[in-house]
XYZ file of C-alpha atoms in Angstrom:
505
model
C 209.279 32.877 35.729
C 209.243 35.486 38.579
C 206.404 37.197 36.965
C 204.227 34.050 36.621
C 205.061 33.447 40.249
C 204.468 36.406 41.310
C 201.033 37.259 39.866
C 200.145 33.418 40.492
C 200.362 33.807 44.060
C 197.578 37.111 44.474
C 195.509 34.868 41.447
C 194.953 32.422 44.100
C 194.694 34.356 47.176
C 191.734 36.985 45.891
C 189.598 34.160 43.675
C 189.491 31.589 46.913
C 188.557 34.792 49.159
C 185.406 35.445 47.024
C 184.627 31.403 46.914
C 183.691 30.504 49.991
C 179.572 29.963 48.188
C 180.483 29.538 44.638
C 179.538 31.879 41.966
C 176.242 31.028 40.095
C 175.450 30.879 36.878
C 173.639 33.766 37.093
C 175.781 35.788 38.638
C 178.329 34.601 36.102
C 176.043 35.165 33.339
C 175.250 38.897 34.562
C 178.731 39.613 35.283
C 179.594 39.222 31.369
C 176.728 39.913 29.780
C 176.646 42.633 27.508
C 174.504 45.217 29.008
C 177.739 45.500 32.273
C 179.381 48.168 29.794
C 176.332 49.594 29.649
C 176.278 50.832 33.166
C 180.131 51.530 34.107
C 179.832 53.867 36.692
C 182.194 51.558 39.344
C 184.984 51.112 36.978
C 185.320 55.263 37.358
C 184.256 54.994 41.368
C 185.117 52.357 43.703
C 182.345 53.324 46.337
C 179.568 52.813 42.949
C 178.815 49.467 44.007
C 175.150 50.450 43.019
C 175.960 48.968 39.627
C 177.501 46.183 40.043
C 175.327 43.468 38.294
C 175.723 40.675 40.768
C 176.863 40.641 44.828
C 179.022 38.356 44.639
C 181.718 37.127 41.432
C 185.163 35.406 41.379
C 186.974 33.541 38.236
C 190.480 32.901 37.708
C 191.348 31.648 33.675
C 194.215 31.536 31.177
C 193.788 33.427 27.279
C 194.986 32.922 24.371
C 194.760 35.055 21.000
C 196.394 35.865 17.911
C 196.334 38.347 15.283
C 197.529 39.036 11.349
C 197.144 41.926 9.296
C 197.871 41.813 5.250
C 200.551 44.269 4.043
C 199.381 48.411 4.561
C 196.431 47.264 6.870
C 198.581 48.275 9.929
C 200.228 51.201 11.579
C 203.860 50.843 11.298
C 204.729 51.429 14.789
C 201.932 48.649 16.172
C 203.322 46.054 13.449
C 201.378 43.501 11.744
C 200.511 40.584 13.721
C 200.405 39.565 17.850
C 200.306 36.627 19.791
C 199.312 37.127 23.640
C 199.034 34.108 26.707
C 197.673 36.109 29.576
C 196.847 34.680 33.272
C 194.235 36.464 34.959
C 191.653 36.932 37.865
C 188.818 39.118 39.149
C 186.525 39.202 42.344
C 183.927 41.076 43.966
C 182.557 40.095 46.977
C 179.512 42.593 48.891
C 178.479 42.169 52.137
C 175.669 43.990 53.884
C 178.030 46.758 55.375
C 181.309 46.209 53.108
C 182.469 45.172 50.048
C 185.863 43.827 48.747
C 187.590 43.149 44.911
C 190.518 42.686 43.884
C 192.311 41.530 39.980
C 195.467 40.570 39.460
C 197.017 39.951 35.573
C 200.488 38.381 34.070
C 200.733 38.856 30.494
C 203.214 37.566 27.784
C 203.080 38.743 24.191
C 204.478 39.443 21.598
C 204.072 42.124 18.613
C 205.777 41.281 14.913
C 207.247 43.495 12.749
C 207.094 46.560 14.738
C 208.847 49.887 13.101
C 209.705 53.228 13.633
C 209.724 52.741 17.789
C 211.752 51.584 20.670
C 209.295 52.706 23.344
C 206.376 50.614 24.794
C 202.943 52.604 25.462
C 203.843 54.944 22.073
C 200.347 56.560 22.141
C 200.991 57.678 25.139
C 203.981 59.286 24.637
C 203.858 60.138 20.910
C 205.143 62.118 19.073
C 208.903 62.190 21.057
C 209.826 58.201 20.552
C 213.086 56.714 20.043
C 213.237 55.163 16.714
C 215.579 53.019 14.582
C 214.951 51.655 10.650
C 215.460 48.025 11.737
C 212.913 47.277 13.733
C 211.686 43.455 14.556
C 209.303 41.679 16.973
C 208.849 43.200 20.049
C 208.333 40.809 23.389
C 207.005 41.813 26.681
C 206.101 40.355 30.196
C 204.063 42.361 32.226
C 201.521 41.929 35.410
C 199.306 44.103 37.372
C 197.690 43.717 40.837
C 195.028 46.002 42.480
C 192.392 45.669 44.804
C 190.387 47.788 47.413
C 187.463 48.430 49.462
C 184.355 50.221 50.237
C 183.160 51.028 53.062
C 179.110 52.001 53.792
C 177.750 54.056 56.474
C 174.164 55.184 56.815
C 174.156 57.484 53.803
C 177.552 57.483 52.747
C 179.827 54.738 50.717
C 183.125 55.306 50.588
C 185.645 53.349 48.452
C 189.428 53.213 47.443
C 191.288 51.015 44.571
C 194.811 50.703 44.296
C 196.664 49.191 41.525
C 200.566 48.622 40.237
C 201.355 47.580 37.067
C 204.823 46.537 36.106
C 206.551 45.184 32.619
C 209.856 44.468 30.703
C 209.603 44.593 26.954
C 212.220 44.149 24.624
C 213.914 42.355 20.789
C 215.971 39.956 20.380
C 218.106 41.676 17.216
C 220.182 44.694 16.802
C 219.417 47.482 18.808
C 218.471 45.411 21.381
C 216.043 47.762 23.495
C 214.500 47.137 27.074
C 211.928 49.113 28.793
C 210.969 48.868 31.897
C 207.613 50.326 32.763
C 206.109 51.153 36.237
C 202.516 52.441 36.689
C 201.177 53.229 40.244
C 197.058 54.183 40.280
C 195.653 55.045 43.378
C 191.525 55.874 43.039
C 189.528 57.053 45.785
C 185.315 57.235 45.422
C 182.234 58.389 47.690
C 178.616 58.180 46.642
C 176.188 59.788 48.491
C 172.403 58.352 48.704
C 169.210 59.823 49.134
C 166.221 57.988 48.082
C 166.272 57.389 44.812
C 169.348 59.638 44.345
C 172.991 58.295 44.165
C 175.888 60.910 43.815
C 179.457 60.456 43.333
C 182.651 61.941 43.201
C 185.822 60.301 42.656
C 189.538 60.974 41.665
C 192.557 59.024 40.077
C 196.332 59.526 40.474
C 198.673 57.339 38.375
C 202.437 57.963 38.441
C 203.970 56.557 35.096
C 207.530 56.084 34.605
C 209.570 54.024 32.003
C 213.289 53.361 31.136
C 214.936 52.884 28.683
C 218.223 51.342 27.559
C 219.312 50.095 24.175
C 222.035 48.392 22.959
C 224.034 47.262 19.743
C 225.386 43.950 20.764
C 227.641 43.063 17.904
C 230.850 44.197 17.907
C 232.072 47.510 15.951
C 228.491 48.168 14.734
C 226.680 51.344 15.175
C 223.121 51.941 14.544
C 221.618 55.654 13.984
C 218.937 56.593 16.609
C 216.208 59.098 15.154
C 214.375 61.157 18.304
C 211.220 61.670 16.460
C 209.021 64.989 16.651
C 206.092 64.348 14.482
C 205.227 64.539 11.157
C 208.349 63.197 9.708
C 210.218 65.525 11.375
C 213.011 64.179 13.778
C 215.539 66.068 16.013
C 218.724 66.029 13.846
C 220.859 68.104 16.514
C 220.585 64.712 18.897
C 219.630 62.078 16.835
C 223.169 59.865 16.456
C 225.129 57.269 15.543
C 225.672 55.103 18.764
C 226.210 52.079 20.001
C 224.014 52.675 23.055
C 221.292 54.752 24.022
C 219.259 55.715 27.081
C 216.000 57.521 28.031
C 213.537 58.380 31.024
C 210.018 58.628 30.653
C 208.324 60.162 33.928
C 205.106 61.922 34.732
C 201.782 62.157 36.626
C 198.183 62.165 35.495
C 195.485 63.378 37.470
C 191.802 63.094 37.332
C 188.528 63.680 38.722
C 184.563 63.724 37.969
C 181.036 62.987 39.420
C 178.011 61.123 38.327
C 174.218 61.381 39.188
C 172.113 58.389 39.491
C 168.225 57.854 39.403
C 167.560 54.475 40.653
C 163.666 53.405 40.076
C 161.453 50.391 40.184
C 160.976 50.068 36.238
C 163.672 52.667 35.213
C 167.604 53.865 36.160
C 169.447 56.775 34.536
C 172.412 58.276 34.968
C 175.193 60.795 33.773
C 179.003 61.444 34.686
C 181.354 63.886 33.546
C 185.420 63.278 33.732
C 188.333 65.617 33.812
C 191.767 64.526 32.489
C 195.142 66.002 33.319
C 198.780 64.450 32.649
C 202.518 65.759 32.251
C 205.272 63.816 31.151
C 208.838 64.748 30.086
C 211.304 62.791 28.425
C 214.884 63.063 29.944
C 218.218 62.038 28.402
C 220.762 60.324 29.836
C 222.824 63.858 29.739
C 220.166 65.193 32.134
C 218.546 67.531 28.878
C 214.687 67.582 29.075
C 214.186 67.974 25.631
C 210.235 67.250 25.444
C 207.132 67.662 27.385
C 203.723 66.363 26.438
C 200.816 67.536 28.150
C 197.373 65.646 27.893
C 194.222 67.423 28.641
C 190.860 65.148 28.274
C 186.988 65.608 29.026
C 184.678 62.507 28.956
C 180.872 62.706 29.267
C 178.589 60.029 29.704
C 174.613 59.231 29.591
C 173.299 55.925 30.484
C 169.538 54.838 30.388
C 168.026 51.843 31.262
C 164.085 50.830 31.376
C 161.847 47.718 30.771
C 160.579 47.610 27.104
C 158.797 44.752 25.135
C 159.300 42.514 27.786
C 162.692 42.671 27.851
C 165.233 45.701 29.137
C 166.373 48.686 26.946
C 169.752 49.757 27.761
C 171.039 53.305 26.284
C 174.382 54.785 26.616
C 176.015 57.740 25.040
C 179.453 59.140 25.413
C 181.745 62.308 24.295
C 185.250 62.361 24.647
C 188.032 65.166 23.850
C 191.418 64.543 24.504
C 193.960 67.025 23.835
C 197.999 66.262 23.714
C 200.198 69.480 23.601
C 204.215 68.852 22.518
C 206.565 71.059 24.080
C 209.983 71.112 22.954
C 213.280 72.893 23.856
C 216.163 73.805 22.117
C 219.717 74.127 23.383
C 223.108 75.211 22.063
C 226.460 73.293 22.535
C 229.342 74.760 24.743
C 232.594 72.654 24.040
C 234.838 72.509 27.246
C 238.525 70.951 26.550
C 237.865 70.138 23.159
C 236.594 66.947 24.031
C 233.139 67.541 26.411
C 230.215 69.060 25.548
C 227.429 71.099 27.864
C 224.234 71.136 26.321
C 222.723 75.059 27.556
C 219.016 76.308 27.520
C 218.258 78.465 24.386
C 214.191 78.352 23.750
C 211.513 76.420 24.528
C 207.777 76.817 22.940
C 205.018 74.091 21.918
C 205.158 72.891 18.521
C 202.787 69.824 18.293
C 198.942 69.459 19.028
C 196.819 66.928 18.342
C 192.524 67.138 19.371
C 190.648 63.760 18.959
C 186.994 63.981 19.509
C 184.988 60.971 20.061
C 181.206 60.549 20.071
C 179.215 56.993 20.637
C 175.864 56.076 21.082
C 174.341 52.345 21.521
C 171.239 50.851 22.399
C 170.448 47.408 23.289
C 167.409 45.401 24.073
C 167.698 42.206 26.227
C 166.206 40.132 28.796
C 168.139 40.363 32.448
C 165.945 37.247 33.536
C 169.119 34.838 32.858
C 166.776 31.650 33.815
C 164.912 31.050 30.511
C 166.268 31.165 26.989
C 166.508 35.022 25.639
C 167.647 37.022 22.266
C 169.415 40.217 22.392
C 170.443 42.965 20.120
C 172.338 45.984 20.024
C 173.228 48.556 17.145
C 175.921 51.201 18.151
C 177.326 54.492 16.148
C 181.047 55.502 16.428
C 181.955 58.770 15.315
C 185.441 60.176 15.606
C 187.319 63.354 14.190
C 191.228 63.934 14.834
C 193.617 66.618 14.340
C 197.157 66.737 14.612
C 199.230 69.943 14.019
C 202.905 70.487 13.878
C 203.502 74.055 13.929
C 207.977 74.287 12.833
C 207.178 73.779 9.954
C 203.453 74.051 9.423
C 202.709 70.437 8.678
C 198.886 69.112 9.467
C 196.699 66.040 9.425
C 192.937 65.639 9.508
C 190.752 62.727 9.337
C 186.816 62.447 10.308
C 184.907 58.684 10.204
C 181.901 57.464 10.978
C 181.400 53.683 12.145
C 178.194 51.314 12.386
C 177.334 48.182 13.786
C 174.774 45.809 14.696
C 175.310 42.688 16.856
C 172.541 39.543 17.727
C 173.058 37.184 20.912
C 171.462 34.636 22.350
C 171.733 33.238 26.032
C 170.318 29.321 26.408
C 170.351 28.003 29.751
C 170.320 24.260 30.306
C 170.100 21.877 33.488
C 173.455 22.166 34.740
C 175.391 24.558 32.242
C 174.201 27.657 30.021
C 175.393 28.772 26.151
C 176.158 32.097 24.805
C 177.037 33.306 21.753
C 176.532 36.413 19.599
C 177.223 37.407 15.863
C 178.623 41.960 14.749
C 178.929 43.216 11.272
C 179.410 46.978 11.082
C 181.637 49.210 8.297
C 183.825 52.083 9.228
C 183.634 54.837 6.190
C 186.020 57.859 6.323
C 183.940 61.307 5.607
C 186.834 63.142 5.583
C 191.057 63.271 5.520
C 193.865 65.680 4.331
C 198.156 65.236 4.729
C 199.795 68.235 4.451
C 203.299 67.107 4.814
C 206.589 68.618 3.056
C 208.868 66.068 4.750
C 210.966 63.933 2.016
C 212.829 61.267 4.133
C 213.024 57.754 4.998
C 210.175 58.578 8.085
C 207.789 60.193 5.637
C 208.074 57.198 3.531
C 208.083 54.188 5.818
C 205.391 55.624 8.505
C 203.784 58.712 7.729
C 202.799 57.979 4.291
C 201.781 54.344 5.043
C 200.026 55.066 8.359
C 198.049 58.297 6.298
C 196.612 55.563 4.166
C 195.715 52.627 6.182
C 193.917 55.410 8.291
C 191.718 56.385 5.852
C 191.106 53.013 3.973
C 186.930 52.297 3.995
C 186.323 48.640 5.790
C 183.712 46.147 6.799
C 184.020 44.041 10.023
C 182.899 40.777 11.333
C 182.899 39.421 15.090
C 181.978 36.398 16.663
C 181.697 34.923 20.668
C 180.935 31.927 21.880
C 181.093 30.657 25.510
C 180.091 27.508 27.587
C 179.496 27.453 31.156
C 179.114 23.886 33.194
C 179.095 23.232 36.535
C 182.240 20.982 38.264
C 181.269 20.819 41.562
C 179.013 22.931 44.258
C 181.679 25.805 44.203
C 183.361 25.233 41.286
C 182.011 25.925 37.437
C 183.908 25.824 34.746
C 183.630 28.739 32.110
C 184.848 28.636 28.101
C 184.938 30.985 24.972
C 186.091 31.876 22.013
C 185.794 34.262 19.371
C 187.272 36.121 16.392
C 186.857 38.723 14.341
C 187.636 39.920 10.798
C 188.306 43.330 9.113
C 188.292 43.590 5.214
C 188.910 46.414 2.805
C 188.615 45.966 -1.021
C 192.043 43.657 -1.194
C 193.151 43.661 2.182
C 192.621 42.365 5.417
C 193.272 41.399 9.289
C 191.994 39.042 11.510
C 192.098 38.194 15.157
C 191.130 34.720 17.085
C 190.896 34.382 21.117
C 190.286 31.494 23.219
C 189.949 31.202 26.865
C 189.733 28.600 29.510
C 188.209 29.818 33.088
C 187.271 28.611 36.595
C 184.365 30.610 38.375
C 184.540 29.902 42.345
């Protein structure tokens, strides 16, 4: 109840600051239309209010959604099925010299059936989690509030976003783990203008720490506690037979980048380029750092936009690489009075890489003119190759896909309220994969083996969206979807449903 209070209380507070005229339907409709991801350049840069698609937007709403996969058509470690109620609310609000937003979010879910990990945020941190061979349903409450400013002078915009996120996850059956998680971001932005010209810079700081305790609640029962290292390989100096356990996950990311803008009458392009640097360490309750994973990342992006048939085309391409290095030291055991034990330095090397590179490329055609009835259509391409490499022992993974999709939507306003709704089919085919892996324990057959194959398993997918928008009153308008989705392989598959209920002020 604290959260829900908590993140109520800001909910309230930044939508009514942004309704003082009401958000239109337009404004509405541009806001979450599909050509906004099109165009991201002020989710990167506060002080890009250039591409914001309307002045002025403020909506506060409740979601709900739901998910089920059949048996192998998950990872182990994200388990099988969700359920989420979430609470949330976004403005923006420009005015000739200044502009404000703000979000705020309170989230409670709930994950079934999750193995091999007593950790939230486990891509993150992978491959060091804490793992146990019971597993269960993993719950979590967690809210975030940010906001900031930007301020513009003659040439010059200049911008700043904070945001603090802050959670409790945890099961309700033996081991009993809770994690705590703290996030701080802080994200400054300027964009310089000259003409037709916009340049940016902007950076991002985000200090990350979580803790964890866990705990075997019924009385003389032990449960064993695998520290895992990749691979099916797990640390068998520490990993124990305990009643309790405890962990520390701290570290600090930084990035930075800049994007160049060409704003015209009948055309805008653009590019930006990211750099990517975070350390965390993992540190036991016996003040060992055993592990420290390192994540380098480069993203590059191209957006294009210009008037076509009519209507608008909207192109965007984008290349990732994200690197994650595994660093892990060894120690060896000095026994003082028989009884305590000093853990001393011996070596310390990297023994686990993994690259992912990601390349995408979409275009859509649609008409921005949100006053008359309109079709749109997009097809996008997905490819993605990842590596992962354990070097003690020399134990590799390797898979390459390639996805496609094609999506038709329609916008249909009417006198007083507007309908939306679009229609995606795509397949995901694997071009590539190979395990080596030499492993031969209860890891290697519960998540590596299982995870190896619903990784490379062929699939088609369906999606679906619907939404309703209807004015309440002159300030008020009242905003709801739904939608689903579907992914099927030859005799398996998942689904997901969501449904949300919103007020736009």
């Amino acid at each position: 109840m604290n959260y829900i209070l908590l993140t109520i209380m800001p909910f309230a507070s930044i939508a009514l600051y942004a309704g003082n005229r009401g958000t239109t339907q337009t404004e509405a409709g541009a806001w979450e239309s599909p050509w906004k991801t099109c165009s991201n350049y002020f989710e990167y840069n506060p002080s890009a209010t250039f591409s914001v698609p309307a002045p002025g937007y403020a909506i506060i709403g409740t979601s709900y959604s739901t998910s089920k996969a059949d048996k192998g058509f998950y990872q182990a470690q994200e388990g099988n099925g969700s359920s989420a109620f979430q609470i949330h609310t976004e403005s923006f609000h420009q005015e000739s010299k200044q502009s404000f937003f703000g979000e705020a979010n309170f989230i409670r879910d709930q994950k079934n059936n999750v193995q091999w990990r007593d950790v939230e945020d486990a891509s993150l941190l992978s491959p060091y989690l804490i793992a146990d061979s019971i597993g269960g349903d993993y719950r979590r409450e967690a809210y975030t509030m940010g906001g900031g400013t930007s301020f513009r002078c003659n040439q010059w915009e200049y911008g700043i976003r904070g945001e603090y996120e802050g959670g409790v996850s945890y099961r309700k059956v033996d081991p009993r783990p809770l994690n705590t998680v703290s996030i701080i971001r802080i994200n400054p932005g300027i964009t310089f203008s000259t003409g037709n010209w916009k340049y940016g810079w902007f950076g991002r700081y985000e200090r990350y720490r979580q803790n964890i305790d866990i705990n075997v609640e019924k009385s003389d029962r032990k449960v064993y506690f695998y520290l895992l290292q990749g691979f099916g390989t797990y640390n068998k100096q520490f990993s124990e037979l305990s009643e309790t356990y405890n962990r520390i996950y701290k570290g600090n990311e930084y990035a930075t980048g800049f994007h160049i803008n060409y704003l015209g009458e009948k055309q805008a392009t653009g590019g930006l380029i990211s750099l990517r640097r975070g350390v965390y360490e993992a540190s036991e309750s016996d003040k060992r750092t055993p592990y420290s994973i390192t994540h380098n990342g480069i993203k590059a992006e191209f957006t294009h936009e210009r008037s076509l048939l009519d209507q608008t085309l909207f192109l965007n391409g984008q290349y990732g690489f994200h690197q994650v290095i595994g660093n892990e030291t060894q120690y060896y055991p000095t026994i003082i009075n028989t009884s305590f034990v000093i853990w001393n330095f011996a070596t310390q090397s990297d023994r686990y890489q993994s690259r992912n590179q990601n390349a995408r490329i979409s275009a859509l055609l649609a008409d921005k003119d949100l006053s008359k009835f309109s079709i749109w259509e997009q097809i996008e391409g997905n490819w993605q190759d990842n590596k992962q490499y354990y070097y003690t022992p020399d134990y590799h993974q390797y898979i390459q896909d390639l996805c496609g999709s094609a999506s038709i939507g329609f916008h249909k306003p009417l006198a007083k309220s507007s309908l939306e709704g679009s229609i995606k089919a795509g397949y995901k085919k694997v071009l590539s994969s190979s395990l080596l892996q030499n492993e031969n324990n209860v890891i290697t057959t519960r998540v590596i083996l299982p995870d190896y194959a619903f990784l490379t398993t062929d699939y088609a997918f369906y999606q679906f969206h619907l939404r309703v928008r209807f004015r309440l009153s002159p300030s008020i308008l009242a905003n709801f979807s739904m939608g689903g989705g579907l992914q099927k392989a030859k005799n398996q598959q998942s689904y997901f449903t969501t449904a949300c209920m919103a007020l736009n002020f």
